Coordinates of C-alpha atoms in Angstrom, one line a residue:
Chain X
M1 CA 212.8 75.1 199.5
S2 CA 209.8 76.5 199.8
R3 CA 207.8 75.9 196.3
A4 CA 204.8 73.5 196.7
P5 CA 205.6 70.5 194.5
A6 CA 204.2 70.8 191.3
I7 CA 202.5 66.9 191.3
E8 CA 202.1 64.6 194.4
A9 CA 201.3 61.4 194.0
V10 CA 200.8 58.7 197.3
D11 CA 200.0 55.0 196.8
V12 CA 198.6 56.1 193.3
S13 CA 197.1 53.2 191.8
R14 CA 194.9 52.5 188.4
T15 CA 192.7 49.2 187.4
Y16 CA 191.5 49.2 184.0
Q17 CA 187.9 47.0 183.4
L18 CA 188.6 44.6 180.5
D19 CA 185.3 42.8 179.6
G20 CA 184.5 42.1 183.5
V21 CA 188.3 41.4 184.7
S22 CA 190.4 44.0 186.4
V23 CA 193.3 44.5 184.7
P24 CA 195.8 46.8 187.3
A25 CA 198.4 49.4 185.1
L26 CA 199.7 50.9 188.4
R27 CA 200.0 48.9 191.9
G28 CA 200.5 52.0 194.3
V29 CA 202.7 54.4 193.0
S30 CA 204.4 57.4 195.4
L31 CA 206.2 59.9 193.5
T32 CA 207.1 63.9 193.7
V33 CA 207.7 66.0 191.0
E34 CA 209.0 69.2 192.4
A35 CA 209.2 73.0 190.6
G36 CA 211.8 73.0 187.4
D37 CA 212.3 69.2 187.9
Y38 CA 213.9 67.2 184.9
V39 CA 212.6 63.6 184.9
A40 CA 212.7 61.1 182.4
L41 CA 210.2 58.3 182.6
I42 CA 211.5 54.7 181.8
G43 CA 210.7 51.6 181.7
P44 CA 209.3 48.8 178.9
S45 CA 206.0 48.4 177.1
G46 CA 203.6 47.6 179.7
S47 CA 205.2 48.7 182.5
G48 CA 202.5 51.4 183.0
K49 CA 204.5 54.3 182.4
S50 CA 201.6 55.7 179.8
T51 CA 199.1 55.1 182.5
L52 CA 201.3 57.3 185.2
M53 CA 201.8 59.8 182.5
H54 CA 197.7 60.3 181.7
L55 CA 197.7 60.5 185.4
L56 CA 200.2 63.0 186.3
G57 CA 198.4 64.6 183.6
G58 CA 195.2 65.2 184.7
L59 CA 193.8 63.0 181.9
D60 CA 192.4 60.2 183.9
R61 CA 191.5 59.8 187.7
P62 CA 193.3 57.2 189.9
S63 CA 191.2 54.2 191.0
G64 CA 193.3 54.6 194.4
G65 CA 196.0 56.3 196.1
R66 CA 196.3 60.6 196.5
L67 CA 197.3 62.3 193.6
V68 CA 197.9 66.3 193.8
I69 CA 198.2 68.3 190.9
G70 CA 199.0 72.1 191.2
G71 CA 198.1 71.9 195.2
R72 CA 194.7 69.9 194.1
E73 CA 193.3 66.5 194.7
V74 CA 192.5 65.3 191.1
G75 CA 189.9 62.5 192.9
T76 CA 187.7 65.2 194.0
L77 CA 187.3 67.2 190.9
T78 CA 184.5 66.9 188.2
A79 CA 185.5 66.8 184.6
P80 CA 185.0 70.1 183.5
E81 CA 187.7 71.1 187.0
L82 CA 189.4 68.9 185.6
A83 CA 189.8 70.1 182.0
R84 CA 190.3 73.7 183.6
L85 CA 193.8 72.3 185.7
R86 CA 194.9 70.9 182.8
N87 CA 194.6 74.3 180.8
E88 CA 196.0 76.2 184.1
T89 CA 198.7 73.5 185.2
I90 CA 199.8 71.5 182.3
G91 CA 201.6 71.1 179.1
F92 CA 201.4 67.8 176.3
V93 CA 203.8 67.2 174.1
F94 CA 202.9 63.7 172.1
Q95 CA 204.8 61.3 170.1
A96 CA 202.6 61.8 167.0
F97 CA 202.9 65.8 167.6
H98 CA 198.6 65.7 167.8
L99 CA 198.2 69.4 165.7
L100 CA 195.1 70.0 164.0
P101 CA 195.3 69.4 160.2
R102 CA 194.1 72.3 158.0
T103 CA 194.9 74.9 160.6
S104 CA 198.1 77.3 160.8
A105 CA 200.9 76.9 163.2
V106 CA 200.2 79.9 165.2
D107 CA 196.3 78.8 165.6
N108 CA 197.5 75.3 166.7
V109 CA 199.4 77.4 169.3
A110 CA 196.7 79.4 170.7
L111 CA 194.1 76.7 171.0
P112 CA 194.7 75.9 174.6
L113 CA 194.3 79.8 174.5
V114 CA 190.7 79.6 173.4
Y115 CA 189.4 77.6 176.6
R116 CA 191.0 80.1 178.6
G117 CA 188.6 82.4 177.6
V118 CA 191.7 84.9 176.1
S119 CA 190.6 87.3 173.0
A120 CA 191.4 86.2 169.6
R121 CA 193.7 89.3 169.2
Q122 CA 195.7 88.1 172.4
R123 CA 196.3 84.6 171.4
R124 CA 197.4 85.3 168.4
E125 CA 200.0 87.6 169.9
R126 CA 200.7 85.4 172.6
A127 CA 200.8 82.2 170.2
A128 CA 203.4 84.1 167.9
A129 CA 205.4 85.2 170.6
M130 CA 205.6 81.4 172.0
L131 CA 206.5 80.6 168.6
G132 CA 209.4 82.4 168.0
R133 CA 210.7 81.1 171.2
V134 CA 210.6 78.1 169.6
G135 CA 212.4 79.4 167.1
L136 CA 209.5 79.2 164.1
G137 CA 208.8 82.9 164.5
H138 CA 209.0 82.5 160.3
R139 CA 206.3 79.7 160.3
L140 CA 203.7 81.3 161.7
H141 CA 201.0 80.8 159.6
H142 CA 202.6 77.5 157.9
R143 CA 200.0 74.0 158.3
P144 CA 201.4 71.4 159.8
N145 CA 201.6 69.9 156.3
Q146 CA 203.8 72.6 155.7
L147 CA 206.2 71.5 157.9
S148 CA 209.0 69.1 158.6
G149 CA 208.7 66.9 161.9
G150 CA 210.7 68.5 163.6
E151 CA 209.2 72.0 163.0
Q152 CA 206.1 70.2 163.7
Q153 CA 207.1 68.9 166.8
R154 CA 207.9 72.6 167.9
V155 CA 205.2 74.0 167.3
A156 CA 203.8 71.4 169.8
I157 CA 206.6 72.5 172.4
A158 CA 205.2 76.0 171.8
R159 CA 201.5 74.7 172.3
A160 CA 201.9 73.3 175.5
L161 CA 203.9 76.3 176.7
V162 CA 201.8 79.1 175.7
T163 CA 199.6 78.8 178.8
D164 CA 202.5 79.1 181.0
P165 CA 202.0 75.6 182.5
T166 CA 204.1 74.4 185.5
V167 CA 204.5 71.0 184.0
L168 CA 205.4 70.2 180.4
L169 CA 204.6 66.0 179.7
A170 CA 205.9 64.7 177.2
D171 CA 205.3 61.2 175.8
E172 CA 208.4 60.0 173.8
P173 CA 208.7 63.5 172.3
T174 CA 211.8 62.2 169.9
G175 CA 210.1 59.2 169.0
N176 CA 208.9 60.3 165.4
L177 CA 212.0 62.0 164.5
D178 CA 215.6 61.3 163.2
S179 CA 218.7 61.4 165.7
T180 CA 219.6 65.0 164.5
T181 CA 216.3 66.5 164.5
G182 CA 215.1 64.3 168.0
A183 CA 218.2 65.7 169.8
A184 CA 217.4 69.3 168.6
V185 CA 213.8 69.0 169.9
L186 CA 215.6 67.8 173.2
E187 CA 218.0 70.5 173.7
L188 CA 215.1 72.7 172.8
L189 CA 212.9 71.3 175.6
E190 CA 216.1 71.3 178.0
R191 CA 216.7 74.9 177.2
L192 CA 212.8 75.8 177.6
N193 CA 213.3 73.9 181.4
G194 CA 215.9 76.0 182.1
E195 CA 214.4 79.3 181.5
S196 CA 211.5 79.1 182.3
G197 CA 211.3 76.7 185.6
V198 CA 208.5 74.4 183.9
A199 CA 209.5 70.5 185.0
L200 CA 210.0 68.8 182.4
V201 CA 208.6 65.1 182.9
M202 CA 209.7 62.5 179.8
V203 CA 208.9 59.1 178.9
T204 CA 211.6 57.6 176.8
H205 CA 212.7 54.5 175.9
D206 CA 215.7 55.9 174.5
A207 CA 218.8 55.3 176.8
E208 CA 220.8 58.3 175.7
V209 CA 217.9 60.2 175.9
A210 CA 217.2 59.2 179.4
A211 CA 220.8 59.6 180.3
R212 CA 220.5 63.8 179.7
A213 CA 217.6 64.2 182.5
R214 CA 218.6 65.0 185.8
R215 CA 216.8 62.8 187.2
R216 CA 215.4 59.0 186.2
I217 CA 212.5 57.3 187.5
A218 CA 212.3 53.6 186.0
M219 CA 209.1 51.4 185.8
R220 CA 208.3 48.3 185.9
D221 CA 204.6 46.0 186.3
G222 CA 203.1 49.0 187.1
V223 CA 205.4 49.8 189.9
V224 CA 208.3 52.5 190.5
V225 CA 211.5 50.3 190.6
A226 CA 214.1 52.8 190.7
D227 CA 213.7 56.7 191.5
S228 CA 217.6 58.8 191.0
A229 CA 216.2 61.6 193.3
A230 CA 214.6 59.1 195.9
E231 CA 218.5 57.4 196.4
S232 CA 220.1 61.0 196.2
G233 CA 217.8 61.9 198.7
S234 CA 217.3 65.2 197.9
T235 CA 214.8 67.1 195.3
E236 CA 217.1 70.1 195.6
V237 CA 219.0 69.6 192.5
A238 CA 216.2 70.8 190.8
D239 CA 216.1 74.0 191.4
G240 CA 220.3 74.4 192.2
G241 CA 220.5 73.2 188.7
A242 CA 217.7 74.7 186.7
G243 CA 220.5 77.7 185.8
A244 CA 223.5 75.5 185.2
Chain L
M1 CA 184.9 78.9 175.1
R2 CA 182.4 82.2 174.4
V3 CA 179.9 81.4 172.0
A4 CA 181.2 83.2 169.5
E5 CA 184.0 81.1 169.2
A6 CA 182.5 78.1 169.6
W7 CA 180.6 79.4 166.1
R8 CA 184.0 80.4 164.7
V9 CA 185.4 76.4 165.6
A10 CA 182.3 74.7 164.1
W11 CA 182.7 76.6 161.1
D12 CA 186.2 76.2 160.3
A13 CA 186.1 72.5 161.0
L14 CA 182.8 72.5 158.1
R15 CA 184.8 74.5 155.9
A16 CA 187.9 72.3 156.3
N17 CA 185.6 69.4 154.7
R18 CA 183.8 71.0 152.1
M19 CA 182.7 68.5 149.9
R20 CA 181.3 66.3 153.4
S21 CA 179.9 69.4 154.5
A22 CA 178.3 70.1 151.1
L23 CA 176.8 66.8 150.4
T24 CA 175.7 66.9 153.6
M25 CA 173.5 70.0 153.1
L26 CA 172.1 68.8 149.9
G27 CA 169.7 66.3 151.9
V28 CA 168.5 69.5 153.8
V29 CA 168.7 71.7 151.0
I30 CA 166.4 69.0 149.0
G31 CA 164.1 68.7 151.9
V32 CA 163.6 72.6 152.9
A33 CA 163.3 73.0 148.8
S34 CA 160.3 70.8 148.6
V35 CA 158.3 71.9 151.5
V36 CA 158.8 75.9 150.8
L37 CA 157.7 74.9 146.3
L38 CA 154.8 72.1 147.1
V39 CA 153.6 74.7 149.7
A40 CA 153.9 77.4 146.9
I41 CA 151.8 75.2 144.8
G42 CA 149.8 74.2 147.1
T43 CA 148.6 77.8 148.6
G44 CA 148.7 79.2 144.5
T45 CA 146.5 76.6 143.4
K46 CA 144.0 77.6 146.4
Q47 CA 143.9 81.2 145.9
R48 CA 143.5 80.3 142.0
V49 CA 140.4 78.8 142.8
E50 CA 139.5 81.6 144.9
Q51 CA 139.5 83.8 142.6
Q52 CA 137.9 81.8 139.6
V53 CA 134.6 81.4 142.5
E54 CA 134.6 85.1 143.4
G55 CA 135.0 85.6 139.4
L56 CA 131.5 83.6 138.8
G57 CA 130.6 87.4 140.4
S58 CA 129.4 88.7 143.4
N59 CA 126.6 88.0 145.5
L60 CA 125.7 84.6 144.1
L61 CA 123.5 82.2 145.6
L62 CA 123.4 78.7 143.8
V63 CA 120.0 76.1 144.0
V64 CA 120.4 72.8 143.6
P65 CA 118.9 69.9 144.6
G66 CA 120.3 67.6 147.2
R67 CA 123.0 68.5 149.6
L68 CA 126.5 70.4 149.0
D69 CA 129.0 68.5 151.0
V70 CA 132.4 66.8 150.1
G71 CA 131.7 63.4 149.3
S72 CA 127.6 63.9 148.5
A73 CA 126.4 61.9 145.5
P74 CA 125.2 64.5 143.0
A75 CA 120.9 64.3 142.9
L76 CA 119.0 64.4 140.2
S77 CA 117.1 67.6 139.1
P78 CA 113.5 68.0 139.6
L79 CA 113.4 71.8 138.9
T80 CA 111.2 72.9 136.0
L81 CA 111.3 76.2 134.0
Q82 CA 108.4 76.6 136.4
D83 CA 110.4 76.5 139.4
V84 CA 112.4 79.1 138.1
D85 CA 109.7 81.5 137.6
A86 CA 108.4 81.1 141.3
V87 CA 112.2 81.7 142.4
G88 CA 111.8 84.8 140.6
R89 CA 109.3 85.8 142.1
V90 CA 110.4 85.2 145.5
V91 CA 113.5 86.9 144.5
G92 CA 111.0 90.3 143.2
D93 CA 113.8 90.2 140.0
P94 CA 114.0 87.5 137.2
S95 CA 116.6 89.0 135.6
R96 CA 118.8 88.0 138.8
V97 CA 118.1 84.2 138.2
A98 CA 119.5 82.5 135.7
V99 CA 119.5 78.6 135.0
T100 CA 121.3 75.7 133.3
V101 CA 120.4 72.2 131.8
A102 CA 124.2 71.2 130.9
S103 CA 125.1 68.1 128.9
G104 CA 128.3 66.8 126.7
A105 CA 127.5 66.9 123.1
T106 CA 129.4 67.4 119.7
V107 CA 129.4 69.7 117.7
R108 CA 130.0 70.2 114.0
A109 CA 130.5 72.5 111.2
G110 CA 131.7 71.6 108.2
N111 CA 134.3 69.0 108.7
R112 CA 135.2 70.0 111.5
E113 CA 133.7 68.7 115.0
D114 CA 134.6 69.0 118.7
F115 CA 132.9 67.4 121.9
T116 CA 132.4 70.1 124.4
T117 CA 129.5 71.2 127.3
V118 CA 126.4 72.5 125.8
Q119 CA 124.4 74.7 128.3
G120 CA 120.9 75.8 127.8
V121 CA 120.7 78.9 129.7
L122 CA 118.5 82.2 129.9
E123 CA 119.2 85.3 128.4
T124 CA 120.1 86.5 132.2
T125 CA 123.3 84.2 132.1
P126 CA 126.0 88.0 131.2
T127 CA 124.1 89.3 134.8
V128 CA 124.3 86.7 137.1
F129 CA 128.0 85.2 135.9
A130 CA 129.3 88.2 134.9
R131 CA 130.0 86.7 131.5
E132 CA 131.2 89.1 128.6
V133 CA 130.7 88.5 124.6
A134 CA 133.9 88.9 122.3
R135 CA 131.9 89.5 119.2
G136 CA 128.2 89.2 118.0
R137 CA 125.6 89.3 120.9
Y138 CA 124.1 86.9 123.4
L139 CA 120.9 85.6 124.1
T140 CA 118.0 87.7 124.1
G141 CA 114.5 86.8 125.8
S142 CA 113.0 86.0 122.6
D143 CA 115.5 83.6 121.3
V144 CA 114.6 82.1 124.7
D145 CA 110.9 82.6 124.5
T146 CA 110.8 81.2 121.1
G147 CA 113.4 78.4 121.4
R148 CA 115.4 79.8 118.3
R149 CA 118.4 78.1 117.5
V150 CA 120.9 80.3 118.2
A151 CA 124.3 79.6 119.9
V152 CA 127.2 81.4 121.4
L153 CA 130.4 79.9 121.4
G154 CA 133.0 79.9 124.1
D155 CA 136.6 80.8 122.6
S156 CA 137.7 77.1 122.1
V157 CA 135.2 75.8 120.4
A158 CA 135.0 79.0 118.2
R159 CA 138.3 78.2 117.5
S160 CA 138.3 74.6 117.0
L161 CA 135.1 74.8 114.7
F162 CA 136.4 77.9 112.8
P163 CA 139.7 78.3 112.8
D164 CA 140.3 80.3 109.8
R165 CA 136.5 82.1 109.6
E166 CA 135.0 84.6 111.9
A167 CA 132.5 82.0 113.8
V168 CA 129.5 84.8 114.1
G169 CA 126.6 84.3 111.4
Q170 CA 128.5 80.5 110.6
Q171 CA 126.2 77.1 110.8
L172 CA 126.3 75.0 113.8
N173 CA 125.1 71.6 114.1
V174 CA 124.8 70.3 117.9
A175 CA 123.4 66.4 118.4
G176 CA 122.4 66.5 114.5
V177 CA 120.3 70.4 114.9
R178 CA 122.0 73.2 113.1
F179 CA 122.1 75.8 115.2
R180 CA 123.3 79.9 113.9
V181 CA 125.9 81.1 115.9
I182 CA 125.2 84.4 117.1
G183 CA 128.3 85.5 119.4
V184 CA 131.6 84.4 120.7
F185 CA 132.5 84.5 124.7
T186 CA 135.4 86.5 126.0
P187 CA 138.3 84.1 126.9
L188 CA 138.3 83.3 130.5
G189 CA 141.4 80.6 130.4
Q190 CA 141.9 77.9 132.7
S191 CA 140.7 76.4 136.0
L192 CA 142.7 73.8 137.4
G193 CA 143.8 71.7 133.7
V194 CA 139.9 72.6 132.4
D195 CA 139.2 74.4 130.0
R196 CA 136.4 77.2 131.0
D197 CA 136.1 78.4 127.1
D198 CA 135.0 74.9 125.7
E199 CA 131.3 75.4 126.4
V200 CA 128.3 76.2 124.1
H201 CA 125.6 78.4 125.1
V202 CA 122.3 77.8 123.2
P203 CA 118.6 79.2 124.7
V204 CA 117.2 76.8 127.7
T205 CA 114.0 75.9 125.2
A206 CA 115.9 74.9 122.4
A207 CA 118.4 73.0 124.9
Q208 CA 115.4 71.2 126.3
R209 CA 114.1 70.2 123.6
L210 CA 117.5 69.0 122.3
Y211 CA 118.0 66.7 125.1
G212 CA 114.0 65.7 125.6
T213 CA 113.8 67.1 128.9
Q214 CA 111.5 69.7 131.0
R215 CA 114.1 69.6 133.5
V216 CA 117.0 72.4 134.3
D217 CA 119.8 71.0 136.5
A218 CA 120.5 74.3 138.7
I219 CA 119.3 77.8 139.0
A220 CA 121.8 80.5 139.9
V221 CA 120.6 83.9 141.7
K222 CA 122.4 87.1 141.9
A223 CA 121.0 88.4 145.3
P224 CA 120.4 92.1 145.7
D225 CA 122.8 92.7 148.7
R226 CA 124.9 90.6 150.4
E227 CA 123.5 90.6 154.1
R228 CA 120.3 89.6 153.4
I229 CA 121.8 86.7 150.9
D230 CA 121.3 83.7 153.7
E231 CA 117.8 85.1 154.4
L232 CA 117.2 85.1 150.6
G233 CA 118.4 81.4 150.3
E234 CA 116.4 80.2 152.8
R235 CA 113.6 81.7 151.0
I236 CA 114.0 80.2 147.9
V237 CA 115.0 76.8 149.3
A238 CA 111.5 76.7 151.2
E239 CA 109.8 77.8 148.1
L240 CA 110.9 74.9 146.4
N241 CA 110.0 72.6 149.0
G242 CA 106.7 73.5 148.8
R243 CA 106.6 72.8 145.0
H244 CA 108.5 69.2 145.5
P245 CA 107.7 67.9 148.1
G246 CA 110.1 65.0 149.4
T247 CA 112.9 66.4 147.8
E248 CA 116.0 68.3 149.6
F249 CA 117.4 71.6 148.2
S250 CA 120.3 73.7 148.9
A251 CA 121.2 77.3 148.5
V252 CA 124.9 77.9 148.7
T253 CA 126.4 81.1 148.5
Q254 CA 130.5 81.5 146.9
E255 CA 131.5 81.7 150.4
Q256 CA 130.2 78.5 150.9
I257 CA 132.1 76.9 147.9
L258 CA 135.2 78.5 148.8
G259 CA 135.1 77.0 152.4
V260 CA 134.4 73.5 150.7
L261 CA 137.0 74.2 148.0
G262 CA 139.4 75.7 150.8
D263 CA 139.0 72.5 153.1
I264 CA 139.8 70.5 150.2
L265 CA 142.6 72.4 148.8
G266 CA 144.0 72.6 152.5
I267 CA 144.1 68.9 152.7
L268 CA 146.2 68.8 149.7
T269 CA 148.4 71.1 150.6
G270 CA 149.1 69.4 154.2
V271 CA 149.7 66.1 152.8
L272 CA 152.2 67.7 150.0
A273 CA 153.8 69.4 153.0
A274 CA 154.0 66.0 155.1
I275 CA 155.8 64.5 151.9
A276 CA 158.3 66.9 151.9
G277 CA 158.6 67.0 155.5
I278 CA 159.7 63.0 155.2
S279 CA 162.5 64.3 152.8
L280 CA 163.6 66.7 155.4
L281 CA 163.6 64.1 158.2
V282 CA 165.5 62.2 155.6
G283 CA 168.0 64.8 155.3
G284 CA 168.4 65.0 159.3
V285 CA 169.5 61.5 159.5
G286 CA 171.9 61.8 156.7
V287 CA 173.1 65.1 159.2
S288 CA 172.9 62.9 162.1
N289 CA 175.0 59.8 160.1
I290 CA 177.5 62.1 159.0
M291 CA 178.2 64.0 162.8
L292 CA 178.6 60.7 163.8
V293 CA 181.5 59.6 161.3
S294 CA 182.9 63.4 161.8
V295 CA 182.7 62.9 165.4
R296 CA 184.7 59.0 165.1
E297 CA 187.1 60.4 162.2
R298 CA 188.1 63.3 165.0
T299 CA 188.5 61.5 167.5
R300 CA 192.5 62.1 167.6
E301 CA 191.2 65.9 167.8
I302 CA 188.6 65.6 170.5
G303 CA 191.1 64.1 172.5
L304 CA 193.7 67.0 172.0
R305 CA 191.0 69.4 172.2
K306 CA 190.6 67.8 176.0
A307 CA 194.0 67.9 176.5
V308 CA 194.9 71.1 176.5
G309 CA 191.3 72.2 178.9
A310 CA 188.3 72.0 176.5
R311 CA 185.9 70.9 178.8
P312 CA 183.1 68.3 178.0
R313 CA 180.6 70.7 177.2
D314 CA 183.1 72.9 174.8
I315 CA 183.3 69.7 172.6
G316 CA 179.9 69.1 172.9
V317 CA 178.7 72.7 172.0
Q318 CA 181.2 72.2 169.0
F319 CA 179.7 69.7 167.4
L320 CA 176.4 70.6 167.9
L321 CA 176.8 74.3 166.6
E322 CA 178.4 72.1 163.1
A323 CA 175.0 70.1 163.1
V324 CA 173.1 73.5 163.4
L325 CA 175.6 74.9 161.0
L326 CA 174.9 72.2 158.7
T327 CA 171.3 72.0 158.7
S328 CA 170.6 76.1 158.8
A329 CA 173.0 76.9 155.7
G330 CA 171.1 74.1 154.1
G331 CA 167.8 75.5 155.3
L332 CA 168.6 79.1 154.0
T333 CA 169.5 77.5 150.3
G334 CA 166.6 75.2 150.7
M335 CA 164.5 78.4 150.9
A336 CA 166.4 80.5 148.3
L337 CA 165.8 77.2 145.7
G338 CA 162.5 76.5 146.6
V339 CA 161.4 80.2 146.1
G340 CA 163.3 80.3 142.8
G341 CA 161.4 77.1 141.7
A342 CA 158.4 78.6 142.8
L343 CA 158.7 81.7 140.3
L344 CA 159.8 79.0 137.6
V345 CA 156.8 76.9 137.9
A346 CA 154.7 80.0 137.6
A347 CA 155.8 81.8 135.1
V348 CA 156.6 78.9 132.7
S349 CA 153.9 76.5 133.4
P350 CA 150.3 77.1 134.1
I351 CA 150.6 75.5 137.8
P352 CA 150.1 78.4 140.1
A353 CA 152.5 79.0 142.7
A354 CA 152.7 81.3 145.6
V355 CA 155.2 81.5 148.3
T356 CA 153.9 81.8 152.0
W357 CA 156.0 83.6 154.8
W358 CA 154.7 80.5 157.1
S359 CA 156.4 78.1 154.7
L360 CA 159.5 79.6 154.6
A361 CA 159.5 80.3 159.1
L362 CA 158.5 76.9 158.8
A363 CA 160.9 74.9 157.0
F364 CA 163.7 77.3 158.1
G365 CA 162.3 76.4 161.8
V366 CA 162.0 72.7 161.1
S367 CA 165.8 72.4 159.7
A368 CA 167.3 74.3 162.5
A369 CA 165.6 71.9 165.1
V370 CA 166.6 69.1 162.8
G371 CA 170.0 70.0 163.6
I372 CA 169.8 70.6 166.9
I373 CA 167.4 67.2 167.4
F374 CA 169.8 65.1 165.1
G375 CA 173.0 67.0 166.4
V376 CA 172.8 65.7 170.0
V377 CA 173.9 62.4 169.9
P378 CA 176.8 62.6 168.3
A379 CA 177.4 65.8 169.9
Q380 CA 177.0 64.1 173.3
R381 CA 179.1 61.3 172.1
A382 CA 181.6 63.3 171.3
G383 CA 181.4 65.5 174.6
R384 CA 181.9 62.1 176.4
L385 CA 184.8 60.6 174.9
D386 CA 188.0 59.6 177.0
P387 CA 190.4 61.8 176.6
V388 CA 193.3 59.2 177.0
V389 CA 190.9 56.7 175.0
A390 CA 190.9 59.5 172.1
L391 CA 194.1 60.5 172.0
R392 CA 195.7 56.8 171.5
S393 CA 193.2 56.5 168.5
E394 CA 194.7 56.0 164.7

């Protein structure tokens, strides 16, 4: 195992200031996401899993501890540097899709490439190719309001992967979808995880969804209460299981 | 993100909200259009007045008692026809000297009457003031010397008193005294709302008898050459000061009159532009308001853009460009409307309007600047949004 971990968190904490009162959301979380990992992040509301998700995605900085994403220490980065780190390393999939309205599927998918300085033609080519990989090659110029929920989430997945990130963070990706569509989206995510070796970290309430992950991290009151990888004492399964 | 890309993003965002963009632009459109139109009217009026003052005849010196200044009260004239002769001797050519003694009077012909300005003048008036007679003839030296009761009518007076007859040869009653019409002037038209054809010229001697005075109101001199016009003015003033100790006289040239009028009209134009500028400012506040609403409304979009790698600067630039694009497009539309409005005003109303390049450049520059100034705050707010909070907003 020579590859560096995609994300490494050591004793990470995050405290919010609400009306002058300090509210701890995370109190010392340590975990490692390896390249190609498939992790389900579970826990009740208020357990801190969303806060952890934001930190792992470089949307937020920890109040304490050490957080390294893609080999870079998040606490030392400026806002523009953090933006670039997100662009190059992380892909986000949200429960509510978060597609730009009145904007075609291909332009939605191409959006991250805009901030990477890729030319308009190349952007469209790569976005179209990515939409093909998620099975929407025939929907390039449809707008979000012309697409079904499942199709919209596929567009969002294509957008997350068009930059070829090392980690795909999915926050309740099936939460707004019916079970059949949700299952199809989940299969797509798993297929892409297997094909491209992108690590998949998924926040979910759904026990069935969580059961399909190779690794489960359970949270409660801002700490990790269970980590199946830590229990097995190995994360080798991530690489070994990718092709299986 | 490259600049061309940023423009495209801003353009797409504005196009996606067509109605709101158009309404926001409207404030700027009205502001810019009114600046351009009002400055055009001010400038056009100034040009018209300048043309008319120059149209009085070239190398003209007006000799009046008192001072010619903005706000100074007209002085009672002590000048008489003997002074006019003296001025003629100073000039060396009496035919270059004209006088006026003017008063408002009611003129009648048959059962028609008109209130007009009756001017007592010398036979030199057409030479000095470049006036032309359309029909009949002007006053002669002998008319003036003998105080003959003859009159030359302005075009308006002739039309009003003799609507269906030739005026020349008719009888006219001025303040109870009968005069015979010997000529009608070529029309001059309107100037600043004043009808310049609403006047009657009679021999100065007849007018003095009519008004019961020995005075004349003012003397006008057509100087032989432009170079020595100021020196001639000084000599005339010195002569008159010698003849009337204790009274001040001024000899003013067209340039000086133009200067005074230009100052007044310049102030007027400035005031008009300032009023229009206020509406441009209000338009700018509207842009700022809409941009703030837009930032709030598109918080999730901002959050998403940040999540996929937009730097704070990229977001700020996008919103700033949106504001600049709005006000620039509004500015261009306003310029087109202002120019169109000015052409329309000049074509269908007696108000003159002349579009100036500087007002166009100023209006466009100000509207673009308004976009930057009023776009900065919303843009900074957008750029600084916390992506976590932004993504969570509804």
